[in-house]
Short mmCIF file of C-alpha atoms and ligand atoms in Angstrom, two decimals:
data_model
loop_
_atom_site.label_atom_id
_atom_site.label_comp_id
_atom_site.label_asym_id
_atom_site.label_seq_id
_atom_site.Cartn_x
_atom_site.Cartn_y
_atom_site.Cartn_z
CA MET B 243 -79.90 -15.80 -46.45
CA ASP B 244 -77.11 -18.21 -45.66
CA THR B 245 -78.06 -19.88 -42.39
CA ARG B 246 -77.01 -23.43 -41.63
CA ARG B 247 -80.51 -24.81 -42.28
CA SER B 248 -80.79 -23.06 -45.64
CA ARG B 249 -77.51 -24.73 -46.69
CA GLN B 250 -78.75 -28.25 -45.90
CA ILE B 251 -78.35 -30.78 -48.75
CA VAL B 252 -79.99 -34.21 -48.76
CA ILE B 253 -78.38 -36.88 -50.95
CA ALA B 254 -80.17 -40.17 -51.67
CA GLY B 255 -77.71 -43.01 -52.29
CA ALA B 256 -74.16 -43.52 -50.98
CA GLY B 257 -72.64 -45.11 -54.09
CA ILE B 258 -69.74 -43.49 -55.94
CA ALA B 259 -71.90 -40.52 -57.02
CA GLY B 260 -73.44 -39.90 -53.60
CA LEU B 261 -70.22 -40.17 -51.59
CA THR B 262 -68.34 -37.92 -54.03
CA ALA B 263 -71.16 -35.35 -53.96
CA ALA B 264 -71.27 -35.41 -50.13
CA ILE B 265 -67.55 -34.60 -49.92
CA ALA B 266 -67.79 -31.91 -52.64
CA PHE B 267 -70.79 -30.18 -51.02
CA ALA B 268 -69.26 -30.36 -47.52
CA LYS B 269 -66.01 -28.88 -48.86
CA ASN B 270 -68.09 -26.02 -50.21
CA GLY B 271 -69.55 -25.31 -46.74
CA PHE B 272 -72.86 -27.16 -47.02
CA SER B 273 -74.27 -29.46 -44.39
CA VAL B 274 -75.01 -32.87 -45.94
CA GLN B 275 -77.35 -35.67 -44.93
CA LEU B 276 -76.55 -38.77 -46.95
CA PHE B 277 -79.18 -41.53 -46.86
CA GLU B 278 -78.35 -45.03 -48.07
CA GLN B 279 -81.01 -47.72 -48.27
CA ALA B 280 -78.59 -50.63 -47.74
CA PRO B 281 -78.02 -51.55 -44.08
CA GLN B 282 -74.30 -51.21 -44.67
CA LEU B 283 -72.11 -50.10 -47.53
CA GLU B 284 -71.09 -53.30 -49.28
CA ASP B 285 -68.46 -53.74 -51.94
CA ALA B 286 -69.70 -54.90 -55.34
CA GLY B 287 -66.82 -57.41 -55.40
CA SER B 288 -65.26 -56.35 -58.68
CA GLY B 289 -62.80 -53.94 -60.23
CA ILE B 290 -63.11 -50.50 -61.71
CA GLN B 291 -60.99 -48.48 -64.13
CA LEU B 292 -60.44 -44.89 -63.07
CA SER B 293 -59.36 -42.71 -65.96
CA PRO B 294 -57.50 -39.41 -65.35
CA ASN B 295 -60.69 -37.32 -65.53
CA ALA B 296 -61.93 -39.35 -62.53
CA THR B 297 -58.67 -39.48 -60.53
CA ARG B 298 -58.36 -35.69 -60.97
CA VAL B 299 -61.65 -35.31 -59.06
CA LEU B 300 -60.49 -37.80 -56.42
CA ALA B 301 -57.19 -35.93 -56.00
CA HIS B 302 -58.95 -32.56 -55.75
CA LEU B 303 -61.26 -33.85 -53.03
CA GLY B 304 -58.46 -35.50 -51.02
CA VAL B 305 -59.64 -39.07 -51.74
CA LEU B 306 -56.79 -40.25 -53.97
CA GLU B 307 -54.26 -40.50 -51.13
CA HIS B 308 -56.55 -43.05 -49.44
CA LEU B 309 -56.85 -45.11 -52.64
CA ILE B 310 -53.26 -45.10 -53.94
CA PRO B 311 -51.90 -47.83 -51.58
CA SER B 312 -54.31 -50.46 -52.96
CA ALA B 313 -54.69 -49.24 -56.57
CA VAL B 314 -52.58 -50.30 -59.55
CA GLU B 315 -51.29 -47.89 -62.20
CA PRO B 316 -51.29 -49.94 -65.43
CA ARG B 317 -48.60 -49.42 -68.05
CA ALA B 318 -51.02 -49.50 -71.01
CA VAL B 319 -54.43 -50.46 -72.33
CA VAL B 320 -53.84 -53.21 -74.88
CA VAL B 321 -56.51 -54.38 -77.33
CA ARG B 322 -56.11 -57.93 -78.66
CA GLU B 323 -58.34 -60.09 -80.74
CA ALA B 324 -59.60 -63.04 -78.71
CA ARG B 325 -59.07 -65.87 -81.25
CA LYS B 326 -55.31 -65.63 -81.73
CA LEU B 327 -54.42 -63.02 -79.11
CA ARG B 328 -52.94 -60.80 -81.82
CA ARG B 329 -52.25 -57.29 -80.57
CA LEU B 330 -54.34 -54.67 -82.35
CA ALA B 331 -53.62 -51.50 -80.42
CA GLU B 332 -51.87 -50.14 -77.35
CA VAL B 333 -52.57 -46.88 -75.53
CA PRO B 334 -49.65 -45.95 -73.26
CA LEU B 335 -50.58 -45.16 -69.65
CA GLY B 336 -48.42 -45.05 -66.49
CA SER B 337 -46.22 -41.95 -66.33
CA ARG B 338 -47.18 -41.12 -69.93
CA ALA B 339 -50.83 -40.79 -68.91
CA GLU B 340 -49.87 -38.50 -66.05
CA ASP B 341 -47.71 -36.36 -68.37
CA ARG B 342 -50.39 -36.17 -71.04
CA TRP B 343 -53.56 -35.78 -68.95
CA GLY B 344 -52.21 -34.45 -65.66
CA ALA B 345 -53.58 -37.26 -63.47
CA PRO B 346 -53.00 -41.02 -63.20
CA TYR B 347 -54.97 -43.81 -64.87
CA LEU B 348 -55.66 -46.35 -62.11
CA VAL B 349 -57.43 -49.67 -61.68
CA ALA B 350 -58.82 -50.64 -58.30
CA HIS B 351 -61.17 -52.90 -56.44
CA ARG B 352 -64.54 -51.17 -55.94
CA ALA B 353 -64.39 -51.89 -52.23
CA ASP B 354 -61.07 -50.03 -52.02
CA LEU B 355 -62.58 -47.02 -53.82
CA GLN B 356 -65.56 -47.06 -51.49
CA THR B 357 -63.30 -47.33 -48.43
CA ALA B 358 -61.24 -44.37 -49.68
CA LEU B 359 -64.36 -42.24 -50.28
CA LEU B 360 -65.73 -43.16 -46.85
CA ALA B 361 -62.44 -42.44 -45.09
CA ARG B 362 -62.42 -38.97 -46.66
CA ALA B 363 -66.13 -38.35 -45.95
CA LYS B 364 -65.57 -39.21 -42.27
CA ARG B 365 -63.13 -36.32 -41.99
CA GLU B 366 -65.94 -33.86 -42.84
CA PRO B 367 -67.94 -33.08 -39.68
CA ASP B 368 -70.78 -31.71 -41.84
CA ILE B 369 -71.54 -35.07 -43.49
CA ARG B 370 -74.08 -37.28 -41.71
CA LEU B 371 -74.33 -40.72 -43.33
CA VAL B 372 -77.35 -42.82 -42.36
CA THR B 373 -77.52 -46.40 -43.65
CA GLY B 374 -80.65 -48.56 -43.73
CA ALA B 375 -82.48 -45.34 -44.66
CA ARG B 376 -84.47 -45.29 -47.90
CA LEU B 377 -85.63 -42.05 -49.44
CA ALA B 378 -89.31 -42.84 -49.95
CA ASP B 379 -90.95 -39.53 -50.90
CA ALA B 380 -90.39 -35.80 -51.26
CA ALA B 381 -92.59 -32.71 -51.15
CA PHE B 382 -91.30 -29.71 -53.08
CA HIS B 383 -91.92 -26.14 -51.80
CA PRO B 384 -90.88 -22.77 -53.22
CA ARG B 385 -88.05 -22.55 -50.65
CA GLY B 386 -86.84 -26.15 -50.52
CA VAL B 387 -87.81 -29.79 -50.10
CA THR B 388 -89.17 -32.00 -47.33
CA VAL B 389 -88.01 -35.59 -47.78
CA SER B 390 -89.51 -38.70 -46.20
CA ILE B 391 -86.95 -41.26 -45.08
CA ASP B 392 -87.99 -44.81 -44.31
CA VAL B 393 -85.83 -46.46 -41.63
CA ALA B 394 -87.11 -50.01 -41.10
CA GLY B 395 -90.73 -48.90 -41.55
CA ASP B 396 -90.35 -45.81 -39.38
CA VAL B 397 -90.79 -42.77 -41.67
CA LYS B 398 -89.05 -39.55 -40.66
CA GLU B 399 -89.01 -36.17 -42.39
CA ALA B 400 -86.05 -33.92 -43.14
CA ALA B 401 -86.02 -30.43 -44.66
CA CYS B 402 -83.38 -29.27 -47.12
CA LEU B 403 -82.45 -26.67 -49.68
CA LEU B 404 -81.68 -29.24 -52.38
CA LEU B 405 -82.34 -32.94 -52.91
CA VAL B 406 -79.65 -34.76 -54.90
CA GLY B 407 -80.68 -38.08 -56.44
CA ALA B 408 -77.58 -40.30 -56.48
CA ASP B 409 -79.71 -43.40 -56.17
CA GLY B 410 -78.57 -45.30 -59.23
CA VAL B 411 -80.23 -46.71 -62.31
CA GLY B 412 -83.53 -47.55 -60.55
CA SER B 413 -83.69 -44.05 -58.98
CA THR B 414 -86.67 -43.11 -56.80
CA VAL B 415 -85.75 -39.41 -56.96
CA ARG B 416 -85.91 -39.46 -60.76
CA ASN B 417 -89.55 -40.45 -60.56
CA LEU B 418 -90.37 -37.91 -57.84
CA GLY B 419 -88.62 -34.77 -58.87
CA THR B 420 -88.06 -34.86 -62.62
CA ARG B 421 -90.00 -36.48 -65.43
CA ASP B 422 -90.13 -40.27 -65.15
CA ALA B 423 -87.58 -42.10 -67.32
CA ALA B 424 -87.64 -45.84 -66.79
CA PRO B 425 -84.43 -47.84 -67.19
CA ASN B 426 -84.26 -50.29 -70.14
CA TYR B 427 -82.38 -53.54 -70.40
CA SER B 428 -79.54 -52.66 -72.80
CA GLY B 429 -79.22 -56.06 -74.50
CA PHE B 430 -75.86 -56.68 -72.78
CA SER B 431 -74.93 -58.65 -69.69
CA ALA B 432 -71.73 -58.55 -67.70
CA TRP B 433 -70.05 -61.67 -66.29
CA ARG B 434 -67.68 -60.84 -63.47
CA SER B 435 -65.04 -62.82 -61.66
CA THR B 436 -61.80 -62.24 -59.78
CA VAL B 437 -58.88 -64.70 -59.64
CA ARG B 438 -55.84 -64.77 -57.36
CA ALA B 439 -52.75 -63.71 -59.29
CA ASN B 440 -50.48 -66.26 -57.59
CA GLY B 441 -52.87 -69.23 -57.98
CA PRO B 442 -52.47 -71.70 -60.91
CA LEU B 443 -55.21 -69.99 -62.95
CA GLY B 444 -53.81 -66.53 -62.30
CA GLN B 445 -50.35 -67.72 -63.35
CA SER B 446 -51.56 -69.25 -66.65
CA LEU B 447 -53.63 -66.14 -67.32
CA LEU B 448 -50.64 -63.90 -66.74
CA GLU B 449 -48.74 -65.89 -69.39
CA ALA B 450 -51.33 -64.70 -71.95
CA MET B 451 -51.60 -61.10 -70.79
CA PRO B 452 -49.08 -58.65 -69.38
CA ALA B 453 -49.56 -58.38 -65.61
CA ASP B 454 -49.24 -54.62 -65.63
CA CYS B 455 -51.81 -53.75 -68.33
CA VAL B 456 -55.53 -53.44 -68.90
CA THR B 457 -56.15 -55.95 -71.69
CA VAL B 458 -59.29 -55.91 -73.84
CA TYR B 459 -59.94 -59.08 -75.87
CA ALA B 460 -62.29 -58.38 -78.79
CA HIS B 461 -64.63 -61.00 -80.23
CA LYS B 462 -67.82 -60.81 -82.25
CA ARG B 463 -69.92 -62.26 -79.41
CA PHE B 464 -68.26 -60.52 -76.44
CA HIS B 465 -65.33 -58.55 -75.17
CA LEU B 466 -63.31 -59.49 -72.13
CA VAL B 467 -61.47 -56.94 -70.01
CA ALA B 468 -58.74 -58.16 -67.64
CA TYR B 469 -56.63 -56.09 -65.27
CA PRO B 470 -54.75 -56.34 -61.97
CA ILE B 471 -56.30 -55.06 -58.73
CA ARG B 472 -55.40 -55.04 -55.03
CA GLY B 473 -51.75 -54.15 -55.58
CA GLY B 474 -51.49 -56.83 -58.28
CA THR B 475 -52.50 -59.73 -56.01
CA ALA B 476 -55.71 -60.40 -57.99
CA VAL B 477 -56.88 -60.19 -61.59
CA ASN B 478 -60.28 -58.69 -62.32
CA LEU B 479 -62.22 -60.21 -65.21
CA VAL B 480 -65.35 -58.84 -66.84
CA VAL B 481 -66.94 -60.27 -69.97
CA ILE B 482 -69.58 -58.12 -71.68
CA VAL B 483 -71.80 -60.25 -73.90
CA ASP B 484 -74.66 -59.58 -76.29
CA ALA B 485 -77.58 -61.27 -74.55
CA LYS B 486 -81.17 -60.88 -75.74
CA HIS B 487 -82.58 -61.69 -72.33
CA ALA B 488 -81.55 -60.19 -69.02
CA ALA B 489 -80.41 -62.45 -66.18
CA ALA B 490 -83.14 -62.99 -63.62
CA ARG B 491 -81.44 -61.20 -60.71
CA PRO B 492 -78.44 -58.85 -60.72
CA GLY B 493 -75.48 -60.67 -59.18
CA GLU B 494 -76.83 -64.21 -59.54
CA THR B 495 -74.28 -66.92 -60.26
CA GLY B 496 -73.99 -67.46 -64.00
CA ASP B 497 -74.14 -70.87 -65.71
CA THR B 498 -70.53 -71.45 -66.78
CA GLU B 499 -71.66 -73.66 -69.70
CA VAL B 500 -73.40 -70.63 -71.23
CA LEU B 501 -70.22 -68.56 -70.95
CA ALA B 502 -68.09 -71.47 -72.19
CA ARG B 503 -70.26 -71.70 -75.33
CA LEU B 504 -69.91 -67.94 -75.90
CA MET B 505 -66.12 -68.13 -75.56
CA ARG B 506 -65.71 -71.27 -77.69
CA GLY B 507 -63.13 -70.91 -80.46
CA THR B 508 -61.03 -68.33 -78.65
CA ALA B 509 -57.35 -68.82 -77.74
CA ALA B 510 -56.81 -71.56 -75.13
CA PRO B 511 -56.09 -69.32 -72.10
CA LEU B 512 -59.40 -67.52 -72.69
CA ALA B 513 -61.51 -70.53 -73.71
CA THR B 514 -60.72 -72.32 -70.45
CA LEU B 515 -61.45 -69.24 -68.33
CA ALA B 516 -65.22 -69.70 -68.41
CA ARG B 517 -65.04 -72.87 -66.32
CA GLU B 518 -61.84 -72.28 -64.42
CA ALA B 519 -62.57 -68.76 -63.19
CA ALA B 520 -66.02 -69.76 -61.86
CA PRO B 521 -68.04 -68.66 -59.99
CA TRP B 522 -69.03 -65.81 -62.27
CA SER B 523 -71.63 -63.30 -61.15
CA LEU B 524 -74.02 -62.20 -63.85
CA TRP B 525 -75.25 -58.60 -64.17
CA PRO B 526 -77.90 -57.48 -66.64
CA ILE B 527 -76.87 -54.02 -67.83
CA ARG B 528 -79.66 -51.49 -67.65
CA GLU B 529 -79.43 -48.04 -69.18
CA VAL B 530 -81.16 -44.70 -68.70
CA PRO B 531 -80.72 -42.64 -71.88
CA PRO B 532 -79.42 -39.15 -71.07
CA ASP B 533 -82.26 -37.21 -72.74
CA HIS B 534 -84.77 -36.75 -69.92
CA PRO B 535 -84.54 -33.78 -67.47
CA TRP B 536 -81.96 -34.16 -64.68
CA THR B 537 -83.20 -31.27 -62.57
CA GLY B 538 -86.53 -29.99 -61.30
CA GLY B 539 -86.89 -26.25 -60.62
CA ALA B 540 -84.65 -25.12 -57.78
CA SER B 541 -84.94 -28.16 -55.58
CA VAL B 542 -83.81 -31.44 -57.14
CA ALA B 543 -80.92 -32.70 -59.26
CA LEU B 544 -79.89 -36.14 -60.48
CA ILE B 545 -76.28 -37.30 -60.76
CA GLY B 546 -74.51 -40.47 -61.88
CA ASP B 547 -76.50 -43.50 -63.02
CA ALA B 548 -79.74 -41.95 -61.72
CA ALA B 549 -79.39 -39.33 -64.46
CA HIS B 550 -77.72 -41.31 -67.24
CA ALA B 551 -76.84 -44.97 -66.80
CA LEU B 552 -74.64 -45.81 -69.79
CA THR B 553 -73.44 -49.19 -71.05
CA PRO B 554 -69.86 -49.77 -69.83
CA PHE B 555 -68.15 -49.79 -73.26
CA ALA B 556 -66.22 -46.59 -72.50
CA ALA B 557 -65.63 -47.53 -68.79
CA GLN B 558 -66.85 -44.06 -67.83
CA GLY B 559 -70.00 -44.44 -65.69
CA ALA B 560 -68.27 -43.85 -62.37
CA ALA B 561 -66.05 -41.15 -63.87
CA MET B 562 -69.14 -39.30 -65.11
CA ALA B 563 -70.76 -39.71 -61.69
CA MET B 564 -67.73 -38.06 -60.04
CA GLU B 565 -67.65 -35.27 -62.62
CA ASP B 566 -71.39 -34.64 -62.12
CA ALA B 567 -70.96 -34.57 -58.34
CA ILE B 568 -68.17 -32.01 -58.17
CA MET B 569 -69.59 -29.81 -60.92
CA LEU B 570 -73.03 -29.72 -59.31
CA ALA B 571 -71.57 -28.84 -55.89
CA ASN B 572 -69.33 -26.10 -57.32
CA LEU B 573 -72.11 -24.58 -59.42
CA VAL B 574 -74.56 -24.50 -56.49
CA ALA B 575 -71.85 -23.03 -54.25
CA ALA B 576 -71.11 -20.34 -56.84
CA THR B 577 -74.69 -19.00 -56.78
CA PRO B 578 -76.36 -20.22 -53.54
CA ASP B 579 -79.11 -17.61 -53.90
CA ASP B 580 -79.96 -18.80 -57.40
CA ILE B 581 -80.20 -22.58 -57.15
CA ALA B 582 -82.53 -22.79 -60.16
CA GLY B 583 -79.91 -21.02 -62.28
CA ALA B 584 -77.15 -23.29 -60.94
CA LEU B 585 -79.18 -26.41 -61.78
CA ALA B 586 -79.95 -25.12 -65.28
CA ARG B 587 -76.22 -24.51 -65.84
CA TYR B 588 -75.42 -27.98 -64.48
CA GLU B 589 -77.66 -29.62 -67.08
CA ALA B 590 -76.41 -27.35 -69.85
CA VAL B 591 -72.74 -28.16 -69.25
CA ARG B 592 -73.10 -31.85 -68.44
CA ARG B 593 -75.49 -33.07 -71.15
CA PRO B 594 -73.21 -32.53 -74.21
CA ARG B 595 -70.33 -34.27 -72.46
CA ILE B 596 -72.44 -37.24 -71.36
CA LYS B 597 -73.81 -37.60 -74.90
CA ARG B 598 -70.28 -37.59 -76.29
CA VAL B 599 -69.26 -40.31 -73.84
CA GLU B 600 -72.35 -42.29 -74.80
CA ALA B 601 -71.35 -42.00 -78.48
CA ARG B 602 -67.80 -43.13 -77.66
CA GLY B 603 -69.27 -46.19 -75.92
CA ARG B 604 -71.34 -47.00 -79.03
CA PHE B 605 -68.20 -46.72 -81.15
CA ASN B 606 -66.26 -49.06 -78.84
CA HIS B 607 -69.09 -51.59 -79.03
CA PHE B 608 -69.06 -51.40 -82.83
CA ALA B 609 -65.27 -51.88 -82.94
CA TRP B 610 -64.84 -54.53 -80.25
CA HIS B 611 -67.78 -56.76 -81.21
CA ALA B 612 -67.15 -56.47 -84.96
CA SER B 613 -67.10 -59.53 -87.22
CA GLY B 614 -66.21 -60.40 -90.84
CA PRO B 615 -64.98 -57.59 -93.10
CA ILE B 616 -65.69 -54.93 -90.46
CA ALA B 617 -63.37 -56.72 -88.03
CA LEU B 618 -60.69 -56.97 -90.73
CA ALA B 619 -60.97 -53.25 -91.46
CA ARG B 620 -60.85 -52.51 -87.72
CA ASN B 621 -57.69 -54.57 -87.33
CA LEU B 622 -56.01 -52.76 -90.21
CA ILE B 623 -56.96 -49.32 -88.92
CA LEU B 624 -55.98 -50.04 -85.32
CA ARG B 625 -52.66 -51.63 -86.25
CA GLY B 626 -51.78 -48.56 -88.29
CA ARG B 627 -52.27 -46.18 -85.38
CA SER B 628 -49.48 -45.34 -82.96
CA GLY B 629 -50.01 -45.21 -79.22
CA ARG B 630 -49.57 -41.46 -79.36
CA GLN B 631 -52.32 -41.13 -81.99
CA LEU B 632 -54.69 -43.31 -79.99
CA ALA B 633 -53.96 -41.31 -76.83
CA ALA B 634 -54.59 -38.02 -78.64
CA GLU B 635 -58.08 -39.23 -79.54
CA LEU B 636 -58.82 -39.47 -75.82
CA ASP B 637 -57.64 -35.97 -74.85
CA TRP B 638 -61.20 -34.56 -74.76
CA LEU B 639 -62.22 -37.37 -72.39
CA TYR B 640 -59.30 -37.92 -70.07
CA GLY B 641 -57.95 -34.34 -70.12
CA PHE B 642 -61.24 -32.84 -68.91
CA ASP B 643 -61.03 -30.96 -65.59
CA ALA B 644 -64.38 -31.09 -63.78
CA CYS B 645 -62.91 -29.31 -60.75
CA GLN B 646 -62.65 -25.98 -62.57
CA PRO B 647 -65.62 -23.74 -63.41
CA PRO B 648 -67.08 -24.69 -66.80
CA LYS B 649 -65.77 -22.54 -69.68
CA SER B 650 -69.17 -20.93 -70.23
CA GLU B 651 -69.32 -20.04 -66.52
CA THR B 652 -68.23 -16.43 -66.24
CA LYS B 653 -70.06 -15.62 -62.98
CA ALA B 654 -68.91 -18.63 -60.99
CA ALA B 655 -66.77 -18.13 -57.89
CA PRO B 656 -63.57 -20.21 -57.61
CA PRO B 657 -64.44 -23.80 -56.71
CA ALA B 658 -63.72 -25.14 -53.23
C1 FAD T 897 -69.82 -54.33 -65.85
C2 FAD T 897 -69.61 -52.89 -65.54
C3 FAD T 897 -68.32 -52.37 -65.54
C4 FAD T 897 -68.11 -51.02 -65.28
N1 FAD T 897 -66.84 -50.53 -65.30
C5 FAD T 897 -66.63 -49.21 -65.07
C6 FAD T 897 -65.29 -48.70 -65.10
O1 FAD T 897 -64.33 -49.44 -65.29
N2 FAD T 897 -65.13 -47.36 -64.90
C7 FAD T 897 -66.19 -46.50 -64.67
O2 FAD T 897 -65.98 -45.29 -64.51
N3 FAD T 897 -67.46 -46.99 -64.62
C8 FAD T 897 -67.71 -48.31 -64.81
N4 FAD T 897 -68.98 -48.81 -64.74
C9 FAD T 897 -70.09 -47.90 -64.40
C10 FAD T 897 -70.17 -47.63 -62.89
O3 FAD T 897 -70.11 -48.85 -62.16
C11 FAD T 897 -71.47 -46.91 -62.54
O4 FAD T 897 -71.72 -45.88 -63.47
C12 FAD T 897 -71.36 -46.29 -61.15
O5 FAD T 897 -71.09 -47.28 -60.19
C13 FAD T 897 -72.65 -45.54 -60.80
O6 FAD T 897 -72.56 -45.05 -59.50
P1 FAD T 897 -73.82 -44.37 -58.81
O7 FAD T 897 -73.35 -43.94 -57.46
O8 FAD T 897 -74.43 -43.36 -59.73
O9 FAD T 897 -74.91 -45.52 -58.68
P2 FAD T 897 -74.90 -46.83 -57.76
O10 FAD T 897 -73.55 -47.42 -57.67
O11 FAD T 897 -76.00 -47.70 -58.29
O12 FAD T 897 -75.30 -46.31 -56.31
C14 FAD T 897 -76.61 -45.95 -55.98
C15 FAD T 897 -76.79 -46.12 -54.47
O13 FAD T 897 -78.08 -45.60 -54.10
C16 FAD T 897 -78.70 -46.48 -53.18
N5 FAD T 897 -80.15 -46.24 -53.29
C17 FAD T 897 -80.97 -46.60 -54.30
N6 FAD T 897 -82.22 -46.15 -54.06
C18 FAD T 897 -82.18 -45.48 -52.87
C19 FAD T 897 -83.18 -44.78 -52.11
N7 FAD T 897 -84.45 -44.66 -52.52
N8 FAD T 897 -82.79 -44.22 -50.93
C20 FAD T 897 -81.49 -44.33 -50.49
N9 FAD T 897 -80.52 -44.99 -51.18
C21 FAD T 897 -80.88 -45.55 -52.37
C22 FAD T 897 -78.23 -47.86 -53.64
O14 FAD T 897 -78.37 -48.81 -52.61
C23 FAD T 897 -76.79 -47.57 -54.02
O15 FAD T 897 -75.92 -47.71 -52.91
C24 FAD T 897 -69.21 -50.17 -65.00
C25 FAD T 897 -70.50 -50.68 -64.97
C26 FAD T 897 -70.71 -52.03 -65.23
C27 FAD T 897 -72.11 -52.57 -65.21
#
């Protein structure tokens, strides 16, 4: 049976995972209802790094062309130590990333990514996006799911073949359809700010860091990542700090004196940033370890942070969300009469990769927040490695093509 109703997909959450999944399912001939609890899609006000494994998905789905005009293609990722700004390592990007991994490494404002995803989604007549609509409940039947959607207190029902939970770290779908896995505070908080590149602060910052690079400043108490966004007119700053206690509310304005104390003793352009780049918004980082089930029978699947919210040390959360989205859609499309089998394959192919990314994040944390003899050893090892060697270590991550059927997938039809 392949009627229109039987090919109905409901997606909860119109973040990066949900919007990507909506486009991927629609491209595969499914009819998609995308419910977003927020009254309107708002930008998170900060930047995002999009590695080639992510931009490959965006290119395949026809999103990249909408993003390119506002994105920046950095020349390199440079790692420096924060006290003296000494360069420790440099991974070449730009055209060398495209040659090596077959897709560009970009940095962008999240709002620009969201606008690009939305612009592409609007071109699909089979995507219906409803904002101000919270997925509240779901009843699972042998032949599908009935979801309850709460729109300003008015609860409506919708039937579908498959419910996709793209509803982020605090996922409702995770608790309904698969075994409960509560998010934990990771012990890290992110401080975020954006400065104008042509203002006095932007100018003094650009004297300490190349304008066309992603620069990571390593320190035992934090690491700071700085990169250009919005065609180079702004610099995105994010400081990830070890913090025993989570901030009270995600996005609240941080106390600059706290950040200034954390960044004390670093090189002058960084030490002054805490006060001069204010206001900083403060985000407690929550994680959902990737060990719990991501699917339930033939009717529900989790993607993105709802399945596996990782700490941002590998800058891969959104990339993994996009990979999940396209792989899930292609696997379901390949065997629409065996959704349970498709979901089982989805978990089987995604889990090892997510765990490897999680391990890479742990390694980056160990290296970037190192102190004493470990930091000295790190500096020696990193300085001895060429850009080519460092890039080669990322081939498994950035060279991955989520748009193709997984290698173990012999039965799958060609992806849309
Ligand atoms: C400081 C920091 C820096 C990062 N940097 C990078 C980076 O450079 N590169 C990268 O790839 N990743 C990065 N990440 C990770 C990335 O931001 C996340 O992994 C990604 O945004 C997750 O997207 P998502 O769509 O799964 O979840 P979300 O963005 O959380 O979206 C979930 C959506 O679901 C909606 N929702 C929730 N509940 C319901 C419901 N019941 N019904 C309907 N809608 C609902 C929410 O309102 C939201 O819009 C970073 C993360 C942090 C914290």
